[in-house]
CSV table of C-alpha atoms and ligand atoms in Angstrom, one decimal:
chain,number,residue,atom,x,y,z
V,1,MET,CA,-14.9,-6.1,-7.9
V,2,LYS,CA,-13.9,-9.8,-7.9
V,3,ILE,CA,-14.3,-12.0,-4.8
V,4,LEU,CA,-12.8,-15.4,-4.2
V,5,LEU,CA,-15.1,-17.5,-2.0
V,6,ILE,CA,-13.4,-20.5,-0.3
V,7,GLU,CA,-16.0,-22.6,1.4
V,8,ASP,CA,-17.0,-26.2,1.3
V,9,GLU,CA,-20.6,-26.1,2.4
V,10,PRO,CA,-22.8,-26.0,-0.7
V,11,GLN,CA,-25.6,-24.2,1.0
V,12,VAL,CA,-23.4,-21.4,2.3
V,13,VAL,CA,-21.7,-21.1,-1.1
V,14,GLU,CA,-25.1,-20.8,-2.8
V,15,PHE,CA,-26.4,-18.2,-0.4
V,16,LEU,CA,-23.3,-16.1,-0.7
V,17,ARG,CA,-22.8,-16.4,-4.4
V,18,LYS,CA,-26.4,-15.5,-5.1
V,19,GLY,CA,-26.3,-12.5,-2.8
V,20,LEU,CA,-23.0,-11.2,-4.0
V,21,THR,CA,-23.9,-11.6,-7.6
V,22,GLU,CA,-27.1,-9.6,-7.0
V,23,LYS,CA,-25.0,-6.8,-5.5
V,24,GLY,CA,-22.8,-6.7,-8.6
V,25,TYR,CA,-19.8,-8.7,-7.3
V,26,GLU,CA,-18.1,-11.2,-9.5
V,27,THR,CA,-17.4,-14.4,-7.6
V,28,GLU,CA,-15.2,-17.5,-8.0
V,29,VAL,CA,-15.6,-20.4,-5.7
V,30,ALA,CA,-13.1,-23.0,-4.3
V,31,PHE,CA,-14.6,-25.9,-2.4
V,32,ASP,CA,-11.4,-26.9,-0.6
V,33,GLY,CA,-8.2,-25.4,0.7
V,34,GLN,CA,-6.0,-26.6,-2.1
V,35,MET,CA,-8.2,-25.2,-4.9
V,36,GLY,CA,-8.5,-22.1,-2.8
V,37,GLU,CA,-4.7,-21.7,-2.7
V,38,LYS,CA,-4.4,-22.2,-6.4
V,39,LEU,CA,-7.0,-19.6,-7.2
V,40,ALA,CA,-5.7,-17.1,-4.7
V,41,SER,CA,-2.3,-17.4,-6.1
V,42,LYS,CA,-3.5,-15.9,-9.4
V,43,GLY,CA,-3.6,-12.7,-7.4
V,44,ASP,CA,-6.4,-11.0,-9.2
V,45,PHE,CA,-9.0,-10.9,-6.5
V,46,ASP,CA,-10.1,-7.8,-4.6
V,47,LEU,CA,-11.2,-9.8,-1.6
V,48,ILE,CA,-11.1,-13.3,-0.3
V,49,ILE,CA,-13.9,-14.8,1.9
V,50,LEU,CA,-12.3,-17.7,3.6
V,51,ASP,CA,-14.0,-20.4,5.7
V,52,VAL,CA,-11.9,-21.8,8.6
V,53,ILE,CA,-13.0,-25.5,8.4
V,54,LEU,CA,-12.1,-26.7,5.0
V,55,PRO,CA,-10.9,-30.0,3.5
V,56,ASN,CA,-7.1,-30.3,2.7
V,57,ILE,CA,-5.8,-27.1,4.0
V,58,ASN,CA,-7.8,-25.3,6.8
V,59,GLY,CA,-8.5,-21.6,6.6
V,60,TYR,CA,-5.8,-20.5,9.0
V,61,GLU,CA,-3.1,-22.4,7.2
V,62,LEU,CA,-4.4,-21.2,3.9
V,63,CYS,CA,-4.4,-17.6,5.1
V,64,LYS,CA,-0.8,-17.9,6.2
V,65,LEU,CA,0.2,-19.4,2.8
V,66,ILE,CA,-1.5,-16.4,1.0
V,67,ARG,CA,0.5,-14.0,3.1
V,68,GLN,CA,3.7,-15.9,2.6
V,69,LYS,CA,3.2,-15.4,-1.1
V,70,GLY,CA,3.2,-11.7,-0.5
V,71,LEU,CA,-0.4,-11.3,-1.5
V,72,LEU,CA,-2.0,-8.3,0.3
V,73,VAL,CA,-5.5,-9.0,-0.7
V,74,PRO,CA,-8.0,-8.4,2.2
V,75,VAL,CA,-9.1,-11.7,3.8
V,76,LEU,CA,-12.4,-12.0,5.6
V,77,MET,CA,-12.6,-15.2,7.6
V,78,LEU,CA,-15.8,-17.1,8.3
V,79,THR,CA,-16.3,-19.5,11.1
V,80,ALA,CA,-18.9,-21.2,13.2
V,81,LEU,CA,-16.7,-21.0,16.3
V,82,ASP,CA,-17.1,-17.9,18.4
V,83,ASN,CA,-14.4,-17.8,20.9
V,84,THR,CA,-11.5,-15.4,21.4
V,85,ASP,CA,-8.8,-17.9,20.8
V,86,ASP,CA,-10.1,-18.6,17.3
V,87,LYS,CA,-10.2,-14.9,16.5
V,88,VAL,CA,-6.6,-14.4,17.7
V,89,THR,CA,-5.5,-17.4,15.6
V,90,GLY,CA,-7.4,-15.9,12.6
V,91,PHE,CA,-5.7,-12.5,12.9
V,92,ASP,CA,-2.3,-14.1,13.6
V,93,SER,CA,-2.6,-16.0,10.4
V,94,GLY,CA,-3.0,-12.7,8.5
V,95,ALA,CA,-6.8,-12.3,8.2
V,96,ASP,CA,-8.1,-8.8,8.2
V,97,ASP,CA,-11.5,-9.4,9.6
V,98,TYR,CA,-13.7,-12.1,11.1
V,99,LEU,CA,-17.3,-13.0,10.8
V,100,VAL,CA,-19.1,-15.7,12.9
V,101,LYS,CA,-21.7,-18.0,11.3
V,102,PRO,CA,-24.5,-17.7,11.1
V,103,PHE,CA,-24.5,-14.0,10.0
V,104,GLU,CA,-26.8,-11.6,8.2
V,105,PHE,CA,-26.0,-11.0,4.6
V,106,GLU,CA,-26.1,-7.2,5.3
V,107,GLU,CA,-23.4,-7.6,7.9
V,108,LEU,CA,-21.2,-9.4,5.4
V,109,LEU,CA,-21.7,-6.6,2.9
V,110,ALA,CA,-20.7,-4.0,5.5
V,111,ARG,CA,-17.5,-5.9,6.2
V,112,ILE,CA,-16.7,-6.3,2.5
V,113,ASN,CA,-17.2,-2.6,2.0
V,114,ALA,CA,-15.0,-1.7,4.9
V,115,LEU,CA,-12.2,-4.0,3.9
V,116,THR,CA,-12.1,-3.0,0.3
V,117,ARG,CA,-12.2,0.7,1.2
V,118,ARG,CA,-9.3,0.2,3.6
V,119,ALA,CA,-7.4,-1.7,0.9
V,120,SER,CA,-7.7,1.1,-1.6
V,121,GLY,CA,-6.6,3.5,1.1
V,122,LEU,CA,-3.5,1.4,1.6
V,123,ILE,CA,-2.6,1.7,-2.0
V,124,GLN,CA,-3.0,5.5,-1.8
V,125,THR,CA,-1.0,6.0,1.4
V,126,SER,CA,1.8,3.8,0.0
V,127,ARG,CA,2.6,6.6,-2.4
V,128,VAL,CA,4.9,8.1,0.2
V,129,ILE,CA,8.7,8.3,-0.3
V,130,LYS,CA,10.7,8.2,2.9
V,131,ILE,CA,14.3,9.0,3.6
V,132,ALA,CA,15.3,9.1,7.3
V,133,ASP,CA,12.5,11.1,8.9
V,134,LEU,CA,11.8,13.0,5.7
V,135,ASN,CA,8.4,12.0,4.1
V,136,LEU,CA,7.2,13.0,0.7
V,137,ASN,CA,3.5,12.3,0.0
V,138,LEU,CA,3.0,12.2,-3.7
V,139,ASN,CA,-0.8,12.1,-3.5
V,140,LYS,CA,-1.2,15.1,-1.2
V,141,LYS,CA,1.9,16.8,-2.6
V,142,SER,CA,3.1,17.5,0.9
V,143,ALA,CA,6.3,17.0,2.8
V,144,THR,CA,7.2,16.5,6.4
V,145,ARG,CA,10.4,16.1,8.4
V,146,GLY,CA,9.9,14.5,11.8
V,147,ASP,CA,6.6,16.1,12.9
V,148,LYS,CA,7.3,19.3,11.1
V,149,HIS,CA,5.3,20.2,8.0
V,150,ILE,CA,7.5,21.7,5.2
V,151,ASP,CA,6.0,24.2,2.8
V,152,LEU,CA,7.2,23.7,-0.7
V,153,THR,CA,6.4,25.4,-4.0
V,154,GLY,CA,5.5,23.3,-7.0
V,155,LYS,CA,9.1,23.4,-8.4
V,156,GLU,CA,10.6,22.7,-5.0
V,157,PHE,CA,8.4,19.7,-4.6
V,158,GLU,CA,9.3,18.4,-8.1
V,159,LEU,CA,13.0,18.8,-7.4
V,160,LEU,CA,12.7,17.1,-4.0
V,161,GLU,CA,10.7,14.3,-5.6
V,162,PHE,CA,13.3,13.8,-8.3
V,163,LEU,CA,16.1,13.7,-5.7
V,164,MET,CA,14.3,11.3,-3.5
V,165,LYS,CA,13.3,8.9,-6.3
V,166,ASN,CA,17.0,8.7,-7.1
V,167,LYS,CA,18.1,8.3,-3.5
V,168,GLY,CA,21.9,8.0,-3.2
V,169,ARG,CA,22.6,8.7,-6.8
V,170,VAL,CA,24.6,11.8,-7.7
V,171,LEU,CA,22.6,13.9,-10.1
V,172,SER,CA,24.4,16.5,-12.3
V,173,ARG,CA,23.0,20.0,-12.6
V,174,VAL,CA,22.4,19.2,-16.3
V,175,GLU,CA,20.3,16.2,-15.5
V,176,ILE,CA,18.3,18.0,-12.8
V,177,ALA,CA,17.6,21.0,-15.0
V,178,GLU,CA,16.4,18.8,-17.8
V,179,LYS,CA,14.2,16.6,-15.7
V,180,VAL,CA,12.7,19.2,-13.4
V,181,TRP,CA,12.8,22.4,-15.5
V,182,ASP,CA,12.7,20.8,-18.9
V,183,ILE,CA,15.6,23.1,-20.0
V,184,THR,CA,18.9,22.3,-21.4
V,185,PHE,CA,21.6,23.6,-19.2
V,186,ASP,CA,23.7,25.7,-21.6
V,187,THR,CA,21.8,28.9,-20.7
V,188,GLY,CA,24.2,29.8,-17.9
V,189,THR,CA,21.5,29.8,-15.3
V,190,ASN,CA,22.2,28.8,-11.8
V,191,VAL,CA,18.6,27.8,-11.1
V,192,VAL,CA,19.5,24.4,-9.8
V,193,ASP,CA,22.0,25.7,-7.2
V,194,VAL,CA,19.4,28.3,-6.1
V,195,TYR,CA,16.7,25.7,-5.6
V,196,ILE,CA,19.0,23.3,-3.9
V,197,SER,CA,20.0,26.0,-1.4
V,198,ILE,CA,16.3,26.7,-0.8
V,199,LEU,CA,15.6,23.1,-0.2
V,200,ARG,CA,18.5,22.9,2.2
V,201,LYS,CA,17.1,25.7,4.3
V,202,LYS,CA,13.7,24.1,4.4
V,203,ILE,CA,14.7,20.5,4.9
V,204,ASP,CA,18.1,20.4,6.6
V,205,ARG,CA,18.8,23.7,8.3
V,206,ASP,CA,16.9,22.9,11.5
V,207,PHE,CA,18.0,19.3,11.7
V,208,GLU,CA,21.1,17.6,12.9
V,209,GLU,CA,21.1,15.0,10.2
V,210,LYS,CA,21.7,16.6,6.8
V,211,LEU,CA,20.1,14.8,3.9
V,212,ILE,CA,21.0,16.8,0.8
V,213,HIS,CA,24.7,16.4,-0.1
V,214,THR,CA,27.0,18.0,-2.6
V,215,LYS,CA,29.5,16.0,-4.7
V,216,VAL,CA,31.9,18.7,-5.7
V,217,GLY,CA,32.2,19.1,-9.4
V,218,LEU,CA,29.5,16.4,-10.1
V,219,GLY,CA,26.2,17.4,-8.6
V,220,TYR,CA,23.8,16.7,-5.8
V,221,TYR,CA,22.2,13.8,-4.1
V,222,ILE,CA,19.9,13.0,-1.2
V,223,ASP,CA,20.6,10.3,1.3
V,224,GLU,CA,20.8,9.5,5.0
V,225,ALA,CA,23.8,11.2,6.5
E,1,CA,CA1,-16.6,-25.3,6.2
């Protein structure tokens, strides 16, 4: 776990670096906003602890810059100011949490744990493919349409996953059979058609908008209507 510490007060840096190292965190320090931006841009930190009052670029500005670069790393802001306006400014600039100085080290650790847990949760839940109101969760191996849970067997799930990952692309029966069933399609089986019709019943039948489409003579694809 690698933490970037952006703070200009040597005593605070020393206190944090010592504590975090003892807890097994790897730390890198930037003593001003510019250096902070440079290091943050490397994008290889699990968390950034960011002081608000900094030379060159202040914490709010820096946090905005980090978000503009598309970096999703959790940012914990530190400040001596305890009023609501500052908190709002902090969250507006893209910070994930806020800690007012002086703070107990244990409190900081608790926030760090919460933020990094939440971040790894985000990566997990992002393994969801979505087309219209159809959601396929690749971690849980589950599917929903609207608020309705859809029961799928293993093969049905694999077929739907293959279709959804190729959204809008017409897939021939041969290609589907090879990818999903690992069979070459000269066996005269109609397994693909059978499974497509099962998926249609489960996914489309009860809904106005049909998502699974047939391209006559070519194959199947999934897309918004
Ligand atoms: Ca400062």
